[in-house]
């Protein structure tokens, strides 16, 4: 027997299956803009439903469970649902906790693979904390407010001392892929040395390595607001598929000149490309478009934990565009040398380009 519950809140009617579908899509980062707006609208108009939504997410994010425990939990939930449905047949008017039902349905919809949502073992964050990754290492985090973060190599986030559901503020150095838990009443703030980001609930990629002359904010779903330290009164709002590039020029007369541009003719990506390109680094794939070898080498240093020395200005300034999986670094260098000829030598972790 298949039971479909109806959730009635704020004069809106939604079946439990529809609610499960929306939350599942959100957790899998596959929620459409229309569904995101639908879920946001429901949650913003009904405090009770928002509380129940938080309860479901907390239930799913509450613990790290090993694979064998996942299987045991999966079977336990199946048994629990069977008991609930049997009780429903015996006493149709009986009231039961639909919240448990929805949480169970979400777990079954996602399967035990949910707890392995990424190959990086999730770390449940507590406060106050600093999380960092070394060169060549990535890390996945579940923050206490439900926000999911994947830190790229050689990156660091610091949580504010008062970080929590009512004060969501962090500091980023490096690159992170964020799936910010929705809470319109408490914006999520990210500070970098290049820009400040304000979000309510969205998926985006933020790249701000201290040594780089460029920082990039790419919005995949939702909406974010960006402000620059030297232009606090200018708020730049990004919509889905928009990318903001902040370029830092070399020092002139002891001062750093800064400029920003969305450059739509150069950096605009459609929805499919944005989601794919900005997520590829999570799957050990490097994408570069019109990058000089000198700039590309900085990214390779972080990924492969090596250092580069250029003895050829021509090779350093050569421009490359392409995509490659994170293979052995010799394979990558050999492939690049086929495009723009150069030679190289390797001494332990030092690579010299001639």
XYZ file of C-alpha atoms in Angstrom:
354
model
C 0.000 0.000 0.000
C 1.375 3.383 -0.994
C 0.583 6.247 1.342
C 0.733 9.827 0.135
C 0.570 12.494 2.791
C -0.645 16.026 2.233
C 1.090 18.900 3.973
C -1.126 21.958 4.391
C 0.617 25.177 5.405
C -0.205 28.827 4.734
C -3.086 27.866 2.488
C -0.709 25.928 0.253
C -1.139 22.236 -0.422
C 1.790 19.955 -1.097
C 2.099 16.182 -1.010
C 4.884 14.648 1.034
C 6.303 13.140 -2.169
C 6.596 16.610 -3.693
C 8.302 17.916 -0.559
C 10.694 14.959 -0.668
C 11.381 15.595 -4.333
C 12.288 19.240 -3.709
C 14.563 18.524 -0.736
C 16.186 15.589 -2.533
C 16.888 17.747 -5.586
C 18.393 20.384 -3.303
C 20.680 17.894 -1.562
C 21.844 16.476 -4.909
C 22.437 19.998 -6.245
C 20.045 19.249 -9.104
C 17.227 21.586 -8.119
C 15.909 23.753 -10.949
C 15.435 27.487 -10.591
C 11.647 27.038 -10.664
C 11.770 24.404 -7.916
C 14.195 26.520 -5.898
C 11.780 29.436 -6.045
C 8.903 27.132 -5.122
C 10.731 25.735 -2.092
C 11.967 29.165 -1.022
C 8.461 30.573 -1.280
C 6.978 27.805 0.851
C 9.656 28.105 3.510
C 9.539 31.902 3.657
C 5.755 31.975 4.109
C 5.420 29.331 6.789
C 7.642 29.343 9.912
C 6.310 25.923 10.947
C 7.239 24.352 7.633
C 10.661 26.041 7.809
C 11.192 24.528 11.260
C 10.238 21.100 9.948
C 12.578 21.622 6.997
C 15.432 22.403 9.407
C 14.575 19.280 11.398
C 14.807 17.117 8.295
C 18.157 18.588 7.291
C 19.505 18.263 10.823
C 18.427 14.639 10.855
C 20.277 13.970 7.617
C 23.387 15.919 8.608
C 23.552 14.831 12.221
C 26.258 12.194 11.997
C 28.940 10.592 9.901
C 27.932 7.010 9.296
C 30.146 4.282 7.916
C 28.913 2.263 4.966
C 27.951 -0.790 7.030
C 26.019 1.445 9.392
C 24.341 3.045 6.386
C 23.047 -0.338 5.272
C 21.804 -1.141 8.777
C 20.097 2.238 8.985
C 18.565 1.762 5.548
C 17.043 -1.591 6.591
C 15.890 -0.159 9.904
C 14.088 2.664 8.127
C 12.461 0.220 5.715
C 11.233 -1.804 8.678
C 9.991 1.323 10.428
C 8.043 2.419 7.361
C 6.478 -1.035 7.020
C 5.367 -0.823 10.657
C 3.916 2.629 10.100
C 2.025 1.508 7.009
C 0.708 -1.602 8.777
C -0.520 0.561 11.638
C -2.156 2.849 9.131
C -4.094 -0.061 7.633
C -5.277 -1.132 11.087
C -6.295 2.356 12.158
C -6.666 4.766 9.245
C -7.493 7.729 11.462
C -4.381 7.312 13.535
C -2.086 10.354 13.580
C 1.602 9.751 13.082
C 4.768 11.753 12.686
C 4.962 12.600 9.002
C 8.320 14.184 9.632
C 9.896 10.774 10.239
C 8.216 9.490 7.103
C 9.630 12.291 4.972
C 13.129 11.938 6.408
C 12.979 8.208 5.743
C 11.728 8.762 2.218
C 14.592 11.158 1.571
C 17.120 8.633 2.827
C 15.628 5.934 0.628
C 15.414 8.282 -2.352
C 19.064 9.124 -1.960
C 20.020 5.607 -0.926
C 22.954 4.858 1.291
C 25.095 6.707 -1.208
C 23.859 9.968 0.315
C 26.359 9.611 3.120
C 29.018 9.195 0.464
C 27.705 12.230 -1.456
C 31.247 12.988 -2.382
C 34.339 10.841 -2.372
C 35.761 13.197 0.248
C 34.661 12.063 3.695
C 32.460 14.856 5.098
C 33.623 16.542 8.269
C 30.930 17.895 10.561
C 32.144 21.311 11.688
C 31.983 22.632 15.227
C 32.847 26.137 16.408
C 35.179 27.950 16.472
C 37.290 26.201 13.866
C 39.739 26.675 11.054
C 39.699 24.126 8.249
C 42.512 23.967 5.728
C 43.779 21.770 2.921
C 47.346 21.157 1.854
C 48.519 21.227 -1.733
C 47.091 18.268 -3.604
C 44.338 17.677 -1.012
C 40.617 18.516 -1.100
C 38.175 18.373 1.803
C 34.400 18.294 2.215
C 32.669 19.993 5.144
C 29.171 20.101 6.586
C 28.838 23.271 8.633
C 26.593 23.359 11.666
C 23.972 25.465 9.853
C 23.600 22.818 7.119
C 25.809 24.530 4.536
C 27.971 22.208 2.454
C 31.469 23.256 1.421
C 34.109 21.551 -0.668
C 37.521 23.123 -0.173
C 39.892 22.970 -3.093
C 43.599 22.351 -2.681
C 45.712 24.761 -0.637
C 42.660 26.531 0.800
C 41.391 27.559 4.223
C 38.151 28.676 5.834
C 37.812 30.173 9.286
C 34.462 30.205 11.052
C 33.543 33.254 13.092
C 33.713 32.625 16.826
C 29.955 33.070 17.026
C 29.158 31.005 13.930
C 25.793 29.292 14.149
C 22.243 29.342 12.752
C 21.813 32.994 13.764
C 25.260 34.258 12.775
C 26.649 32.713 9.602
C 29.990 34.283 8.808
C 33.240 32.750 7.550
C 36.570 33.789 6.043
C 37.971 32.106 2.920
C 41.464 31.949 1.515
C 41.659 29.841 -1.619
C 38.762 28.196 -3.428
C 35.521 26.654 -2.254
C 32.334 25.255 -3.761
C 29.409 26.303 -1.570
C 25.885 24.964 -1.256
C 24.533 27.432 1.283
C 21.659 26.305 3.464
C 18.595 28.473 2.866
C 17.709 30.934 5.601
C 16.402 34.268 4.360
C 16.453 35.747 7.864
C 20.155 35.036 8.391
C 22.389 35.774 5.373
C 25.584 33.782 4.915
C 28.635 36.064 4.755
C 31.987 35.131 3.231
C 35.003 37.416 3.556
C 38.119 37.162 1.396
C 41.023 39.543 0.967
C 39.547 40.505 -2.398
C 35.769 40.705 -1.878
C 32.880 40.105 0.501
C 30.010 37.816 -0.519
C 26.469 37.851 0.889
C 24.119 34.951 0.156
C 20.747 33.749 1.403
C 20.694 30.247 -0.012
C 22.439 29.281 -3.208
C 25.117 27.255 -4.993
C 28.230 29.030 -6.207
C 31.969 28.737 -6.667
C 34.363 31.255 -5.111
C 38.035 31.416 -6.023
C 40.272 33.895 -4.178
C 43.834 32.680 -3.722
C 46.043 35.331 -2.086
C 48.846 34.985 -4.665
C 46.536 35.243 -7.674
C 45.866 38.553 -9.411
C 42.317 37.438 -10.224
C 39.409 36.326 -8.058
C 36.296 34.701 -9.494
C 32.747 34.355 -8.211
C 30.499 32.146 -10.316
C 26.840 31.761 -9.421
C 25.109 28.511 -10.343
C 21.728 28.880 -8.619
C 20.140 31.529 -6.388
C 21.538 35.032 -5.939
C 24.601 36.589 -4.317
C 25.780 40.113 -3.626
C 29.443 41.052 -3.909
C 31.168 44.107 -2.461
C 34.814 45.099 -2.804
C 36.814 46.405 0.187
C 37.738 49.661 -1.550
C 34.202 50.208 -2.914
C 31.866 49.344 -0.019
C 28.979 51.365 -1.433
C 28.913 49.478 -4.735
C 26.935 46.248 -4.465
C 27.283 43.859 -7.407
C 24.388 41.416 -7.668
C 24.907 38.170 -9.554
C 22.118 36.103 -11.056
C 22.383 32.429 -12.060
C 25.051 31.703 -14.694
C 26.817 35.032 -14.154
C 30.475 35.241 -13.287
C 32.310 38.166 -11.704
C 36.030 38.534 -12.225
C 38.044 40.915 -10.059
C 41.435 41.725 -11.540
C 44.248 43.104 -9.424
C 46.912 45.042 -11.275
C 50.538 45.162 -10.299
C 51.551 47.699 -7.717
C 52.008 51.234 -9.024
C 53.587 53.919 -6.811
C 53.152 51.735 -3.766
C 49.408 51.324 -4.286
C 47.472 48.420 -5.673
C 45.065 49.406 -8.412
C 41.922 47.283 -8.523
C 39.208 46.903 -11.117
C 36.293 44.613 -11.665
C 34.273 43.563 -14.657
C 31.635 40.939 -15.334
C 32.913 40.790 -18.949
C 29.796 39.016 -20.256
C 31.235 38.626 -23.744
C 34.183 36.703 -22.309
C 33.000 34.990 -19.146
C 29.250 34.480 -19.529
C 28.325 30.814 -19.432
C 24.920 29.278 -19.989
C 23.369 27.287 -17.159
C 24.627 23.898 -18.299
C 28.185 25.080 -18.894
C 28.327 27.022 -15.641
C 27.287 24.060 -13.516
C 29.668 21.716 -15.299
C 32.763 23.898 -15.640
C 32.741 25.317 -12.130
C 32.279 21.874 -10.583
C 34.940 20.052 -12.565
C 37.789 20.710 -10.142
C 35.877 18.656 -7.574
C 36.316 15.669 -9.867
C 40.059 16.108 -10.396
C 39.694 17.933 -13.707
C 41.416 21.222 -14.508
C 39.828 23.626 -16.982
C 41.812 26.562 -18.363
C 40.824 29.103 -20.984
C 43.366 31.443 -22.452
C 45.704 31.146 -19.475
C 49.385 31.849 -19.753
C 51.701 29.046 -18.741
C 52.839 31.272 -15.882
C 49.299 31.538 -14.486
C 48.539 27.889 -15.177
C 51.695 26.854 -13.336
C 50.344 28.408 -10.111
C 47.301 26.175 -10.282
C 49.459 23.155 -11.090
C 51.649 23.956 -8.088
C 48.617 23.740 -5.815
C 47.214 20.599 -7.413
C 50.458 18.626 -7.683
C 52.393 20.110 -4.732
C 55.334 21.156 -6.909
C 57.127 24.395 -7.727
C 57.906 25.902 -11.134
C 60.851 27.954 -12.343
C 60.735 29.534 -15.792
C 63.960 30.139 -17.655
C 62.113 30.902 -20.854
C 59.949 34.022 -21.054
C 58.411 32.692 -24.264
C 57.225 29.529 -22.534
C 56.002 31.456 -19.479
C 53.883 33.775 -21.626
C 52.514 31.055 -23.923
C 48.703 30.846 -23.810
C 46.796 27.591 -23.358
C 43.144 26.540 -23.400
C 41.972 23.051 -22.602
C 40.779 20.483 -20.109
C 42.699 17.628 -18.576
C 42.114 15.086 -15.884
C 44.480 15.128 -12.942
C 46.936 12.612 -14.328
C 50.664 12.364 -13.695
C 52.207 15.786 -14.035
C 54.662 14.517 -16.666
C 51.711 13.543 -18.858
C 50.262 17.042 -18.499
C 53.559 18.734 -19.304
C 54.106 16.508 -22.333
C 50.614 17.355 -23.616
C 51.217 21.099 -23.189
C 54.580 20.828 -24.949
C 52.809 19.419 -28.014
C 50.802 22.658 -28.262
C 53.581 25.168 -27.532
C 57.025 23.533 -27.670
C 59.180 23.788 -24.555
C 61.465 21.511 -22.587
C 61.550 20.820 -18.890
C 63.433 19.020 -16.159
C 62.248 17.671 -12.823
C 64.273 17.522 -9.640
C 62.124 16.014 -6.903
C 59.245 18.540 -6.653
C 60.937 21.348 -8.579
C 60.112 21.733 -12.283
C 62.253 23.939 -14.486
C 60.858 25.136 -17.810
C 63.261 26.006 -20.656
